[in-house]
């Protein structure tokens, strides 16, 4: 309605019946929408129409860091430093607002055509002042990038994301 290009993330209708999955999807939208930082993709709306749950967010013209790594191989140090600085700034902001991402990996880091970095996919983020959406004893994250505390059901803090970002770089 605003003549603006957007990205729409739709929850698979098959997943609507999974226990807690609808609430997790809504939580992701609320978590991301509550964060206002130049390196975090803004969420504009979360809607449900005819049983189809989706949220609307800014579209990023660019590519994911994993695609860049696959294409380039080892990246130049100045490029790594710029990415690290921008992602670190976004995570620092999220941590100050009580949000731990818990799934920092190259696929969740996007670079736009101007070289700006955006952190996306807060699907398993932990919000410190909300009830947990994961079961006790359940590890969440992408194993290659998970911190030791994620693997051992330890306390998840901002250090969790710092560890994962270190693995990325």
XYZ file of N, CA and C in Angstrom:
507
model
N 0.816 -1.205 0.000
C 0.000 0.000 0.000
C 0.857 1.266 0.000
N 2.145 1.141 0.333
C 3.029 2.312 0.361
C 3.951 2.368 -0.855
N 3.735 1.481 -1.823
C 4.605 1.402 -3.006
C 6.063 1.240 -2.619
N 6.296 0.364 -1.680
C 7.653 0.080 -1.217
C 7.880 -1.422 -1.373
N 9.047 -1.782 -1.942
C 9.400 -3.196 -2.062
C 9.726 -3.726 -0.669
N 9.207 -4.904 -0.367
C 9.437 -5.519 0.932
C 9.727 -6.998 0.747
N 10.271 -7.601 1.773
C 10.431 -9.059 1.826
C 9.352 -9.584 2.759
N 8.813 -10.725 2.408
C 7.765 -11.329 3.227
C 8.228 -12.719 3.634
N 8.270 -12.935 4.940
C 8.641 -14.255 5.467
C 7.346 -14.939 5.875
N 7.076 -16.065 5.239
C 5.825 -16.792 5.452
C 6.114 -18.071 6.212
N 5.296 -18.328 7.205
C 5.408 -19.594 7.932
C 4.739 -20.674 7.096
N 5.443 -21.763 6.904
C 4.892 -22.878 6.143
C 3.588 -23.344 6.792
N 2.523 -23.458 6.007
C 1.247 -23.927 6.589
C 1.381 -25.279 7.290
N 2.302 -26.118 6.842
C 2.491 -27.423 7.472
C 3.031 -27.285 8.890
N 3.712 -26.163 9.180
C 4.306 -25.977 10.508
C 3.352 -25.364 11.518
N 2.227 -24.874 11.065
C 1.272 -24.216 11.958
C 0.815 -25.150 13.065
N 0.832 -26.431 12.804
C 0.331 -27.393 13.776
C 1.401 -27.917 14.720
N 2.660 -27.544 14.508
C 3.730 -27.959 15.411
C 3.603 -27.233 16.739
N 3.860 -27.911 17.851
C 3.706 -27.275 19.162
C 4.669 -26.095 19.325
N 4.107 -24.922 19.584
C 4.909 -23.738 19.861
C 5.474 -23.034 18.641
N 5.308 -23.587 17.445
C 5.936 -22.987 16.268
C 5.292 -21.664 15.857
N 3.980 -21.552 15.984
C 3.314 -20.290 15.647
C 3.783 -19.202 16.602
N 3.849 -19.526 17.886
C 4.295 -18.526 18.860
C 5.757 -18.159 18.625
N 6.593 -19.118 18.248
C 8.003 -18.830 17.950
C 8.097 -17.865 16.758
N 7.289 -18.101 15.725
C 7.291 -17.240 14.543
C 6.870 -15.820 14.925
N 5.815 -15.725 15.723
C 5.361 -14.401 16.173
C 6.417 -13.726 17.049
N 7.065 -14.524 17.910
C 8.111 -13.980 18.776
C 9.267 -13.429 17.946
N 9.637 -14.141 16.866
C 10.703 -13.645 15.998
C 10.330 -12.276 15.432
N 9.108 -12.148 14.962
C 8.666 -10.875 14.394
C 8.671 -9.780 15.456
N 8.153 -10.072 16.646
C 8.126 -9.071 17.718
C 9.532 -8.681 18.145
N 10.407 -9.682 18.249
C 11.784 -9.416 18.673
C 12.483 -8.517 17.680
N 12.416 -8.872 16.412
C 13.083 -8.073 15.379
C 12.453 -6.690 15.256
N 11.139 -6.608 15.380
C 10.456 -5.318 15.240
C 10.802 -4.370 16.385
N 11.129 -4.908 17.542
C 11.450 -4.073 18.704
C 12.857 -3.487 18.621
N 13.683 -4.018 17.725
C 15.063 -3.554 17.601
C 15.174 -2.557 16.450
N 15.659 -1.376 16.755
C 15.808 -0.339 15.737
C 17.283 0.034 15.652
N 17.981 -0.591 14.711
C 19.420 -0.371 14.536
C 19.722 -0.436 13.047
N 20.646 0.373 12.557
C 20.914 0.395 11.120
C 21.447 -0.921 10.551
N 21.908 -1.834 11.402
C 22.431 -3.103 10.910
C 21.550 -4.290 11.284
N 20.305 -4.017 11.650
C 19.320 -5.073 11.914
C 18.141 -4.820 10.982
N 17.744 -5.843 10.246
C 16.649 -5.677 9.282
C 15.364 -5.301 10.014
N 14.764 -4.167 9.626
C 13.519 -3.766 10.284
C 12.318 -4.601 9.825
N 11.465 -4.923 10.782
C 10.214 -5.623 10.509
C 9.108 -4.582 10.572
N 8.280 -4.561 9.522
C 7.214 -3.562 9.428
C 5.883 -4.046 9.979
N 5.588 -5.344 9.834
C 4.275 -5.834 10.268
C 4.307 -7.346 10.402
N 3.432 -7.861 11.245
C 3.182 -9.302 11.321
C 1.674 -9.468 11.143
N 1.289 -10.386 10.272
C -0.120 -10.541 9.930
C -0.481 -12.019 9.806
N -1.769 -12.268 9.896
C -2.310 -13.586 9.623
C -3.535 -13.389 8.750
N -3.527 -14.022 7.581
C -4.644 -13.910 6.644
C -5.040 -15.317 6.219
N -6.278 -15.673 6.466
C -6.795 -16.998 6.096
C -5.892 -18.125 6.594
N -5.405 -17.999 7.814
C -4.567 -19.026 8.417
C -3.109 -18.991 7.980
N -2.760 -18.058 7.099
C -1.385 -17.917 6.638
C -0.707 -16.827 7.468
N 0.344 -17.219 8.199
C 1.044 -16.301 9.088
C 2.297 -15.793 8.383
N 2.520 -14.479 8.404
C 3.689 -13.909 7.740
C 4.089 -12.602 8.396
N 5.347 -12.207 8.169
C 5.725 -10.848 8.531
C 6.422 -10.173 7.382
N 6.318 -8.859 7.397
C 6.805 -8.004 6.323
C 8.013 -7.236 6.839
N 9.108 -7.289 6.072
C 10.326 -6.608 6.499
C 10.995 -5.931 5.308
N 11.993 -5.147 5.608
C 12.754 -4.463 4.578
C 13.413 -5.492 3.667
N 13.379 -5.230 2.365
C 14.078 -6.105 1.428
C 15.513 -5.596 1.304
N 16.441 -6.521 1.282
C 17.859 -6.166 1.143
C 18.319 -6.596 -0.244
N 18.739 -5.631 -1.041
C 19.318 -5.925 -2.352
C 20.787 -6.221 -2.117
N 21.149 -7.456 -2.191
C 22.520 -7.852 -1.918
C 22.604 -9.354 -1.796
N 23.502 -9.814 -0.936
C 23.713 -11.254 -0.809
C 24.142 -11.603 0.614
N 24.053 -12.874 0.934
C 24.441 -13.326 2.270
C 25.949 -13.510 2.333
N 26.471 -13.433 3.536
C 27.902 -13.598 3.739
C 28.365 -14.997 3.323
N 27.515 -16.006 3.526
C 27.942 -17.346 3.114
C 28.138 -17.441 1.602
N 27.303 -16.757 0.825
C 27.470 -16.748 -0.632
C 28.740 -15.993 -1.027
N 29.043 -14.925 -0.304
C 30.260 -14.156 -0.585
C 31.495 -14.994 -0.275
N 31.475 -15.681 0.849
C 32.610 -16.539 1.228
C 32.796 -17.652 0.194
N 31.689 -18.231 -0.240
C 31.771 -19.305 -1.238
C 32.365 -18.782 -2.550
N 31.984 -17.576 -2.935
C 32.466 -16.999 -4.192
C 33.917 -16.506 -4.095
N 34.244 -15.823 -2.984
C 35.551 -15.185 -2.851
C 36.622 -16.055 -2.210
N 36.206 -16.956 -1.342
C 37.184 -17.659 -0.528
C 37.644 -16.715 0.572
N 38.915 -16.764 0.945
C 39.407 -15.864 1.991
C 39.187 -14.397 1.605
N 38.639 -13.639 2.532
C 38.330 -12.232 2.264
C 39.472 -11.343 2.753
N 39.587 -10.155 2.156
C 40.613 -9.210 2.622
C 40.322 -8.757 4.056
N 41.384 -8.541 4.828
C 41.253 -8.146 6.229
C 40.391 -6.895 6.402
N 40.533 -5.832 5.577
C 39.666 -4.659 5.765
C 38.168 -4.978 5.606
N 37.850 -5.892 4.715
C 36.450 -6.291 4.530
C 35.950 -7.045 5.761
N 36.762 -7.946 6.277
C 36.403 -8.685 7.491
C 36.202 -7.715 8.653
N 37.096 -6.737 8.781
C 36.993 -5.761 9.877
C 35.706 -4.954 9.764
N 35.327 -4.555 8.549
C 34.093 -3.771 8.359
C 32.867 -4.607 8.722
N 32.847 -5.863 8.299
C 31.722 -6.744 8.612
C 31.648 -6.984 10.113
N 32.791 -7.284 10.718
C 32.844 -7.530 12.156
C 32.357 -6.316 12.946
N 32.773 -5.141 12.531
C 32.363 -3.918 13.217
C 30.849 -3.708 13.150
N 30.282 -3.886 11.973
C 28.843 -3.649 11.809
C 27.998 -4.715 12.508
N 28.383 -5.979 12.376
C 27.630 -7.044 13.055
C 27.796 -6.896 14.567
N 29.021 -6.600 15.000
C 29.263 -6.394 16.426
C 28.429 -5.256 16.994
N 28.298 -4.177 16.227
C 27.454 -3.058 16.660
C 26.001 -3.453 16.790
N 25.508 -4.224 15.823
C 24.116 -4.682 15.866
C 23.884 -5.604 17.056
N 24.822 -6.525 17.283
C 24.667 -7.448 18.406
C 24.780 -6.729 19.742
N 25.712 -5.779 19.841
C 25.827 -4.999 21.065
C 24.527 -4.285 21.394
N 23.916 -3.698 20.372
C 22.622 -3.030 20.538
C 21.559 -4.028 21.006
N 21.483 -5.176 20.329
C 20.489 -6.196 20.712
C 20.711 -6.650 22.150
N 21.969 -6.872 22.532
C 22.274 -7.330 23.894
C 21.867 -6.283 24.925
N 22.121 -5.011 24.633
C 21.706 -3.942 25.564
C 20.190 -3.886 25.713
N 19.469 -4.422 24.726
C 18.008 -4.437 24.780
C 17.464 -5.817 25.164
N 18.328 -6.635 25.753
C 17.881 -7.909 26.310
C 17.661 -9.018 25.304
N 18.270 -8.932 24.118
C 18.066 -9.949 23.083
C 19.401 -10.604 22.733
N 19.445 -11.929 22.804
C 20.597 -12.709 22.351
C 20.135 -13.459 21.105
N 20.817 -13.269 19.996
C 20.411 -13.830 18.698
C 20.428 -15.360 18.690
N 21.497 -15.976 19.134
C 21.702 -17.422 19.260
C 21.875 -18.174 17.944
N 21.915 -17.490 16.802
C 22.142 -18.204 15.541
C 22.944 -17.335 14.572
N 24.014 -16.734 15.086
C 24.881 -15.936 14.221
C 25.689 -16.886 13.351
N 25.551 -16.716 12.052
C 26.253 -17.521 11.051
C 26.245 -16.737 9.746
N 27.088 -17.107 8.788
C 27.163 -16.340 7.543
C 25.827 -16.206 6.803
N 24.969 -17.202 6.872
C 23.677 -17.128 6.178
C 22.761 -16.067 6.781
N 22.987 -15.671 8.028
C 22.150 -14.671 8.692
C 22.781 -13.283 8.708
N 23.822 -13.118 7.908
C 24.480 -11.822 7.759
C 24.392 -11.456 6.281
N 23.718 -10.368 5.983
C 23.517 -9.944 4.598
C 24.317 -8.685 4.319
N 24.842 -8.575 3.119
C 25.536 -7.366 2.679
C 24.748 -6.777 1.520
N 24.396 -5.486 1.651
C 23.649 -4.868 0.565
C 24.608 -4.359 -0.511
N 24.053 -3.788 -1.553
C 24.851 -3.344 -2.693
C 25.813 -2.206 -2.348
N 25.572 -1.513 -1.256
C 26.422 -0.403 -0.835
C 27.489 -0.835 0.175
N 27.462 -2.102 0.562
C 28.439 -2.606 1.519
C 27.971 -2.568 2.960
N 26.709 -2.175 3.201
C 26.165 -2.187 4.560
C 25.802 -3.604 4.946
N 26.051 -3.929 6.185
C 25.803 -5.268 6.708
C 24.507 -5.259 7.511
N 23.696 -6.305 7.333
C 22.438 -6.439 8.063
C 22.379 -7.810 8.724
N 21.997 -7.829 9.996
C 21.777 -9.083 10.720
C 20.297 -9.419 10.593
N 20.023 -10.664 10.283
C 18.649 -11.098 10.090
C 18.387 -12.407 10.842
N 17.158 -12.834 10.813
C 16.713 -14.126 11.330
C 16.872 -14.261 12.843
N 15.982 -13.613 13.553
C 15.949 -13.703 15.009
C 15.011 -14.825 15.464
N 14.914 -15.884 14.662
C 13.967 -16.976 14.909
C 14.165 -17.725 16.205
N 15.407 -17.815 16.700
C 15.627 -18.527 17.960
C 16.228 -17.596 19.009
N 16.038 -16.295 18.799
C 16.581 -15.323 19.751
C 15.997 -15.550 21.134
N 16.817 -15.264 22.130
C 16.375 -15.337 23.520
C 16.131 -13.917 23.985
N 14.923 -13.660 24.459
C 14.576 -12.362 25.017
C 14.570 -12.528 26.522
N 15.417 -11.772 27.204
C 15.636 -12.017 28.630
C 14.399 -11.802 29.492
N 13.461 -10.979 29.050
C 12.299 -10.728 29.906
C 11.033 -11.436 29.418
N 11.173 -12.476 28.601
C 9.992 -13.223 28.173
C 10.153 -14.682 28.570
N 9.060 -15.396 28.533
C 9.133 -16.814 28.874
C 9.861 -17.566 27.771
N 10.560 -18.619 28.153
C 11.347 -19.390 27.189
C 10.430 -20.129 26.227
N 10.853 -20.182 24.948
C 10.100 -20.928 23.953
C 10.823 -22.219 23.582
N 11.911 -22.513 24.286
C 12.620 -23.763 24.030
C 12.469 -24.644 25.259
N 12.534 -25.930 25.037
C 12.402 -26.871 26.135
C 13.713 -26.958 26.901
N 13.624 -27.186 28.203
C 14.825 -27.359 29.003
C 15.613 -28.538 28.466
N 16.929 -28.348 28.349
C 17.778 -29.402 27.840
C 17.853 -29.460 26.326
N 17.161 -28.564 25.641
C 17.152 -28.559 24.184
C 18.145 -27.523 23.678
N 19.088 -27.944 22.832
C 20.055 -27.027 22.241
C 19.459 -26.433 20.979
N 19.645 -25.120 20.789
C 19.186 -24.476 19.570
C 20.333 -23.688 18.963
N 20.380 -23.672 17.649
C 21.430 -22.978 16.927
C 21.918 -23.850 15.792
N 22.904 -23.349 15.081
C 23.535 -24.095 13.993
C 24.823 -24.682 14.559
N 24.934 -25.994 14.642
C 26.042 -26.629 15.367
C 27.436 -26.067 15.061
N 27.752 -25.792 13.814
C 29.083 -25.294 13.465
C 29.412 -23.988 14.172
N 28.411 -23.171 14.455
C 28.630 -21.831 15.007
C 28.185 -21.700 16.466
N 27.690 -22.772 17.054
C 27.178 -22.714 18.426
C 28.300 -22.577 19.442
N 28.031 -21.784 20.460
C 28.984 -21.611 21.564
C 28.942 -22.835 22.481
N 29.983 -23.022 23.281
C 29.982 -24.165 24.209
C 28.762 -24.184 25.128
N 28.346 -23.017 25.613
C 27.194 -23.001 26.525
C 25.898 -23.400 25.822
N 25.788 -23.154 24.524
C 24.612 -23.609 23.786
C 24.614 -25.138 23.677
N 25.779 -25.706 23.521
C 25.898 -27.165 23.367
C 25.697 -27.907 24.678
N 25.939 -27.237 25.804
C 25.868 -27.903 27.103
C 24.708 -27.423 27.956
N 23.765 -26.708 27.361
C 22.607 -26.178 28.075
C 23.020 -25.213 29.185
N 24.113 -24.463 28.940
C 24.567 -23.459 29.890
C 23.802 -22.158 29.722
N 24.175 -21.161 30.499
C 23.507 -19.864 30.434
C 23.895 -19.148 29.137
N 22.890 -18.720 28.395
C 23.101 -18.025 27.132
C 23.088 -16.519 27.405
N 24.192 -15.854 27.006
C 24.335 -14.407 27.199
C 24.850 -13.796 25.901
N 25.155 -12.523 25.947
C 25.748 -11.864 24.790
C 27.041 -12.517 24.355
N 27.757 -13.124 25.286
C 29.002 -13.828 24.946
C 28.743 -14.974 23.971
N 27.544 -15.519 23.998
C 27.167 -16.585 23.064
C 27.276 -16.082 21.633
N 26.698 -14.915 21.369
C 26.762 -14.332 20.030
C 28.189 -13.921 19.674
N 28.932 -13.428 20.652
C 30.327 -13.039 20.398
C 31.140 -14.254 19.953
N 30.939 -15.369 20.609
C 31.635 -16.598 20.234
C 31.298 -16.971 18.785
N 30.001 -16.980 18.473
C 29.568 -17.363 17.127
C 30.128 -16.406 16.073
N 30.145 -15.123 16.382
C 30.700 -14.148 15.437
C 32.196 -14.396 15.252
N 32.885 -14.786 16.295
C 34.285 -15.141 16.182
C 34.501 -16.327 15.265
N 33.606 -17.313 15.317
C 33.703 -18.469 14.433
C 33.458 -18.030 12.994
N 32.511 -17.127 12.793
C 32.207 -16.625 11.447
C 33.418 -15.954 10.831
N 34.110 -15.117 11.635
C 35.232 -14.349 11.083
C 36.485 -15.161 11.109
